[in-house]
Each structure stands twice: as C-alpha cells, then as structure tokens.
Amino acid sequence: MTEASHVPFVDRYVPPVPAEQAVATLHDCLRRRRSVRAFSDRPVPRELIAGLVRCAHTAPSGANKQPWRFVCVQDPVVKARIREGAEAEEREFYRRRANAEWLADLAPLGTDADKEFLTVAPWLVVVFQLTHGDDGSQVYYLKESVGIACGLFLAAAQAAGLATLTHTPSPMAFLGEILGRPAHERPFLLIPVGYAADDCTVPAMALQRRPLDEVMVVV
Ligand code: IYR
C-alpha cells in the first residue's frame, strides 16, 4: 500500500443482545415492509426524513465517492408537477411501452397510470446517481453504490415505522428537469415516504417469499 493513511478500527458495533437475537429482530422488522401505494397525508417531520438520509449515507461506495443526492420534496406544488410528469410517462408505459408479459406480471399488483400517492404522501424522496463527482471527478460502481444506499434508506424508513414505495416511472428525465438538477445527476429512484393509509391494501402476491434454500446456496 502506498500513501494510505489508516487509523485503528475502534468504533465497532457490538449488538446489545446475542447476534442471533439481533438479526431475528431486524428480520422481523424488515419482513413486514410492504411497497405501499395508498398513503395517509399524516405529516412526517423533516428531521425524521433527514435521519433516513443519514442512514442511507452510511452506505459503502466505490472509492468512497458517495455518488448520490437525496432530493426530499415536500412542496405540494412540486409534488403535483412530479405527479403530472410521472403519470404522463406511465400512460405511455401502460398503453404502448410494456409488452404483454410485463403487463401480465403487473396484473396481480393492480397498478395503473394513476399515481395519486405522489400528491398524498408527505414526502417524495428522489434519489439521484451522480455520474461524476461535483468536482468532475470519476465515480465507480455507480449503480451498486446508489442501490445499496437506497436499500439502507428503505430499511431505515421501515425501522421508523414509515411506509415507502420504490417507484420508477420510466424514463425519469422529467425529475431532473422539474427539480432543476445539474446534468451530472441522473434520476435513479423515486421513493414516496409517509404512513400507509388506514384503508391501505397490499397485493396478496407480495406476501410470498421464495424459500430460503432457493435464494441461499452454501458451498
Ligand atoms: N412503473 C409502472 C409499472 C410498474 C413496473 C414494475 I416492474 C412494478 O413492480 C410496478 C409497477 C408503475 O409504477 O405503475
């Protein structure tokens, strides 16, 4: 190694309960996360949203470039514009862009081009991936880095008792335009955040998980 300045790893996390118990508790939290499309308008304090971003921002990233931006929208006017843009793309998707297999796969979810939740949820967090650093520097493993950060964001929201949706109106360029983001920021994921509506339902299909031995291979 050359020129690497290292410090002792002292700030280690030690679970306050046995590891098996700690992970079981976390699993019980995470397994109850649902993608929600019916939100309550119950407000969520800005500082709580900041806490979620803080958690996401602990993510590892290629060469520690931290190539993400979390644009947190609460302004109703901006939310309405985002809804308008998303619904325009989604109408095209459902009418023309999606093929028959895709539409059949979506049928159990009951989704359509109407995205009312975009104006009801108290926050829309638009995650941007930075194709270059703000200083023009290279970034590495961009999708991996931003994907991990988004996963941590979703987990943190779940831990806070908040509901989320991973929404991907496609193409998403309209988000950069509405939010006035610079060219090196590319929209990655739109995450409505809030509380699930009292009468919220979730697709029965989404409750099913493939058995662990199908997704975990031990060699
Ligand atoms: N973006 C569309 C369609 C959609 C696609 C997938 I893959 C989903 O898991 C859910 C929806 C929409 O949001 O309706």
Short mmCIF file of C-alpha atoms and ligand atoms in Angstrom, two decimals:
data_model
loop_
_atom_site.label_atom_id
_atom_site.label_comp_id
_atom_site.label_asym_id
_atom_site.label_seq_id
_atom_site.Cartn_x
_atom_site.Cartn_y
_atom_site.Cartn_z
CA MET A 1 0.00 0.00 0.00
CA THR A 2 1.17 3.47 -0.81
CA GLU A 3 0.17 6.74 0.80
CA ALA A 4 -2.75 5.10 2.62
CA SER A 5 -3.39 6.66 5.96
CA HIS A 6 -5.18 4.22 8.22
CA VAL A 7 -6.49 4.55 11.76
CA PRO A 8 -7.34 1.76 14.22
CA PHE A 9 -10.86 0.34 13.88
CA VAL A 10 -12.13 1.20 17.34
CA ASP A 11 -15.77 2.27 16.87
CA ARG A 12 -17.08 -1.27 16.41
CA TYR A 13 -20.76 -2.03 16.74
CA VAL A 14 -21.49 -4.74 19.27
CA PRO A 15 -25.16 -5.76 19.42
CA PRO A 16 -26.68 -5.26 22.89
CA VAL A 17 -28.25 -8.74 22.63
CA PRO A 18 -26.87 -12.02 21.21
CA ALA A 19 -26.24 -11.80 17.47
CA GLU A 20 -28.95 -14.36 16.59
CA GLN A 21 -31.48 -12.34 18.52
CA ALA A 22 -30.32 -9.07 16.98
CA VAL A 23 -30.67 -10.41 13.45
CA ALA A 24 -34.02 -12.05 14.19
CA THR A 25 -35.36 -8.75 15.50
CA LEU A 26 -34.12 -6.94 12.41
CA HIS A 27 -35.62 -9.59 10.16
CA ASP A 28 -38.97 -9.27 11.90
CA CYS A 29 -38.87 -5.55 11.13
CA LEU A 30 -37.75 -5.89 7.50
CA ARG A 31 -40.01 -8.78 6.54
CA ARG A 32 -43.03 -6.62 7.32
CA ARG A 33 -42.05 -3.93 4.83
CA ARG A 34 -44.55 -3.57 2.00
CA SER A 35 -44.49 -1.39 -1.07
CA VAL A 36 -47.42 0.87 -0.39
CA ARG A 37 -49.48 2.76 -2.98
CA ALA A 38 -52.06 4.28 -0.65
CA PHE A 39 -50.55 6.84 1.71
CA SER A 40 -52.02 8.87 4.52
CA ASP A 41 -51.39 12.63 4.45
CA ARG A 42 -50.17 12.44 8.06
CA PRO A 43 -47.09 14.66 8.21
CA VAL A 44 -43.59 13.36 8.79
CA PRO A 45 -41.10 15.78 10.38
CA ARG A 46 -38.25 16.96 8.21
CA GLU A 47 -35.73 15.82 10.84
CA LEU A 48 -37.03 12.24 10.61
CA ILE A 49 -36.51 12.30 6.84
CA ALA A 50 -33.01 13.68 7.48
CA GLY A 51 -32.41 10.69 9.77
CA LEU A 52 -33.29 8.32 6.93
CA VAL A 53 -30.90 10.13 4.60
CA ARG A 54 -28.20 9.92 7.29
CA CYS A 55 -28.70 6.14 7.38
CA ALA A 56 -28.59 5.85 3.58
CA HIS A 57 -25.47 7.99 3.56
CA THR A 58 -23.60 5.37 5.60
CA ALA A 59 -23.58 3.14 2.51
CA PRO A 60 -20.29 1.92 1.11
CA SER A 61 -19.44 3.26 -2.34
CA GLY A 62 -16.75 2.79 -4.97
CA ALA A 63 -13.63 4.57 -3.71
CA ASN A 64 -15.88 6.23 -1.12
CA LYS A 65 -17.16 8.70 -3.71
CA GLN A 66 -20.67 8.76 -2.18
CA PRO A 67 -22.20 9.37 -5.63
CA TRP A 68 -25.75 10.11 -4.52
CA ARG A 69 -28.10 13.00 -3.87
CA PHE A 70 -31.36 12.67 -1.97
CA VAL A 71 -33.75 15.42 -3.05
CA CYS A 72 -36.54 15.49 -0.47
CA VAL A 73 -39.70 17.12 -1.78
CA GLN A 74 -42.48 18.33 0.50
CA ASP A 75 -43.68 21.37 -1.52
CA PRO A 76 -47.22 20.48 -2.76
CA VAL A 77 -46.71 22.42 -5.99
CA VAL A 78 -43.55 20.49 -6.83
CA LYS A 79 -45.21 17.20 -5.84
CA ALA A 80 -48.09 17.99 -8.21
CA ARG A 81 -45.67 18.64 -11.06
CA ILE A 82 -43.89 15.37 -10.34
CA ARG A 83 -47.21 13.53 -10.35
CA GLU A 84 -48.11 15.12 -13.69
CA GLY A 85 -44.78 14.09 -15.20
CA ALA A 86 -44.93 10.56 -13.80
CA GLU A 87 -48.50 9.97 -14.94
CA ALA A 88 -47.62 11.13 -18.47
CA GLU A 89 -44.81 8.55 -18.63
CA GLU A 90 -46.92 5.84 -17.03
CA ARG A 91 -49.78 6.38 -19.51
CA GLU A 92 -47.29 5.71 -22.30
CA PHE A 93 -45.98 2.70 -20.41
CA TYR A 94 -49.36 1.05 -19.93
CA ARG A 95 -50.58 1.95 -23.44
CA ARG A 96 -47.51 1.25 -25.51
CA ARG A 97 -44.17 0.55 -23.86
CA ALA A 98 -44.93 -2.50 -21.75
CA ASN A 99 -45.13 -5.81 -23.56
CA ALA A 100 -47.80 -8.43 -22.86
CA GLU A 101 -45.67 -10.43 -20.43
CA TRP A 102 -44.85 -7.33 -18.40
CA LEU A 103 -48.49 -6.29 -18.20
CA ALA A 104 -49.44 -9.84 -17.15
CA ASP A 105 -46.77 -9.76 -14.41
CA LEU A 106 -48.17 -6.47 -13.12
CA ALA A 107 -51.81 -7.62 -13.14
CA PRO A 108 -51.68 -9.08 -9.59
CA LEU A 109 -50.35 -5.74 -8.30
CA GLY A 110 -53.34 -3.87 -9.72
CA THR A 111 -51.21 -0.91 -10.77
CA ASP A 112 -52.21 1.61 -13.42
CA ALA A 113 -51.15 5.04 -14.68
CA ASP A 114 -52.91 6.88 -11.87
CA LYS A 115 -50.33 7.92 -9.25
CA GLU A 116 -52.38 9.77 -6.67
CA PHE A 117 -49.92 8.78 -3.95
CA LEU A 118 -47.43 11.24 -5.43
CA THR A 119 -49.52 14.15 -4.17
CA VAL A 120 -50.74 12.47 -0.97
CA ALA A 121 -47.52 11.15 0.59
CA PRO A 122 -45.95 13.92 2.71
CA TRP A 123 -42.51 13.40 1.17
CA LEU A 124 -41.19 12.34 -2.22
CA VAL A 125 -37.53 11.45 -1.95
CA VAL A 126 -35.93 11.48 -5.37
CA VAL A 127 -32.61 9.69 -5.37
CA PHE A 128 -30.12 10.81 -8.00
CA GLN A 129 -26.97 8.98 -9.05
CA LEU A 130 -24.00 11.23 -9.75
CA THR A 131 -22.32 10.25 -13.00
CA HIS A 132 -19.34 12.36 -11.86
CA GLY A 133 -18.41 13.93 -8.57
CA ASP A 134 -19.48 17.56 -8.09
CA ASP A 135 -15.84 18.40 -8.79
CA GLY A 136 -15.92 16.47 -12.09
CA SER A 137 -14.01 13.50 -10.68
CA GLN A 138 -14.67 9.90 -11.73
CA VAL A 139 -17.05 7.67 -9.78
CA TYR A 140 -17.03 3.89 -9.61
CA TYR A 141 -19.61 1.12 -9.31
CA LEU A 142 -22.31 3.74 -9.51
CA LYS A 143 -25.41 1.54 -9.63
CA GLU A 144 -24.10 -0.75 -6.91
CA SER A 145 -23.29 2.19 -4.64
CA VAL A 146 -26.57 4.04 -5.12
CA GLY A 147 -28.56 0.79 -4.96
CA ILE A 148 -27.06 -0.04 -1.57
CA ALA A 149 -27.77 3.49 -0.31
CA CYS A 150 -31.39 3.14 -1.41
CA GLY A 151 -31.67 -0.21 0.35
CA LEU A 152 -30.43 1.32 3.56
CA PHE A 153 -32.88 4.20 3.14
CA LEU A 154 -35.79 1.76 2.79
CA ALA A 155 -34.62 -0.24 5.82
CA ALA A 156 -34.28 2.91 7.91
CA ALA A 157 -37.79 4.04 6.92
CA GLN A 158 -39.15 0.64 7.90
CA ALA A 159 -37.33 0.82 11.25
CA ALA A 160 -39.03 4.20 11.80
CA GLY A 161 -42.47 2.72 11.10
CA LEU A 162 -42.74 4.60 7.82
CA ALA A 163 -44.09 3.26 4.57
CA THR A 164 -42.26 3.56 1.26
CA LEU A 165 -42.65 2.69 -2.38
CA THR A 166 -39.84 2.14 -4.85
CA HIS A 167 -41.33 3.97 -7.79
CA THR A 168 -39.63 4.00 -11.17
CA PRO A 169 -41.62 5.98 -13.73
CA SER A 170 -39.60 5.45 -16.83
CA PRO A 171 -37.94 7.36 -18.40
CA MET A 172 -37.25 9.55 -15.39
CA ALA A 173 -35.54 12.54 -17.02
CA PHE A 174 -38.53 14.75 -16.15
CA LEU A 175 -37.48 14.57 -12.48
CA GLY A 176 -34.16 16.27 -13.14
CA GLU A 177 -35.94 18.99 -15.10
CA ILE A 178 -38.66 19.67 -12.52
CA LEU A 179 -36.15 19.68 -9.66
CA GLY A 180 -33.59 21.75 -11.58
CA ARG A 181 -30.79 19.27 -11.06
CA PRO A 182 -27.48 19.58 -12.93
CA ALA A 183 -26.62 17.28 -15.85
CA HIS A 184 -24.31 15.00 -13.83
CA GLU A 185 -27.22 13.97 -11.59
CA ARG A 186 -29.34 11.21 -13.09
CA PRO A 187 -32.62 10.14 -11.50
CA PHE A 188 -32.33 6.65 -10.01
CA LEU A 189 -35.37 6.02 -7.84
CA LEU A 190 -38.44 7.91 -6.61
CA ILE A 191 -39.38 6.97 -3.06
CA PRO A 192 -42.65 8.29 -1.63
CA VAL A 193 -42.36 8.26 2.17
CA GLY A 194 -45.10 8.56 4.77
CA TYR A 195 -47.59 6.44 6.65
CA ALA A 196 -49.79 3.87 4.97
CA ALA A 197 -53.43 4.98 4.63
CA ASP A 198 -55.79 3.40 7.16
CA ASP A 199 -57.58 1.55 4.37
CA CYS A 200 -54.37 0.63 2.55
CA THR A 201 -54.29 -2.81 0.96
CA VAL A 202 -51.28 -4.70 -0.38
CA PRO A 203 -51.22 -7.32 -3.11
CA ALA A 204 -51.55 -10.82 -1.63
CA MET A 205 -48.87 -11.93 -4.05
CA ALA A 206 -46.33 -9.61 -2.45
CA LEU A 207 -46.52 -11.55 0.80
CA GLN A 208 -44.92 -14.59 -0.75
CA ARG A 209 -41.17 -15.10 -0.42
CA ARG A 210 -39.29 -17.82 -2.24
CA PRO A 211 -37.96 -20.36 0.29
CA LEU A 212 -34.53 -19.60 1.70
CA ASP A 213 -32.94 -22.68 0.11
CA GLU A 214 -33.88 -21.29 -3.30
CA VAL A 215 -32.10 -17.99 -2.70
CA MET A 216 -29.24 -19.13 -0.46
CA VAL A 217 -26.62 -21.58 -1.67
CA VAL A 218 -23.96 -22.82 0.71
CA VAL A 219 -20.82 -24.26 -0.83
N1 IYR B 1 -43.70 1.89 -13.33
C1 IYR B 1 -45.04 1.37 -13.51
C2 IYR B 1 -45.09 -0.09 -13.74
C3 IYR B 1 -44.55 -0.98 -12.70
C4 IYR B 1 -43.47 -1.77 -13.01
C5 IYR B 1 -43.00 -2.68 -12.10
I1 IYR B 1 -41.51 -3.92 -12.68
C6 IYR B 1 -43.58 -2.78 -10.82
O1 IYR B 1 -43.09 -3.70 -9.92
C7 IYR B 1 -44.66 -2.00 -10.50
C8 IYR B 1 -45.12 -1.06 -11.45
C9 IYR B 1 -45.92 1.81 -12.33
O2 IYR B 1 -45.40 2.30 -11.34
O3 IYR B 1 -47.14 1.64 -12.39
#
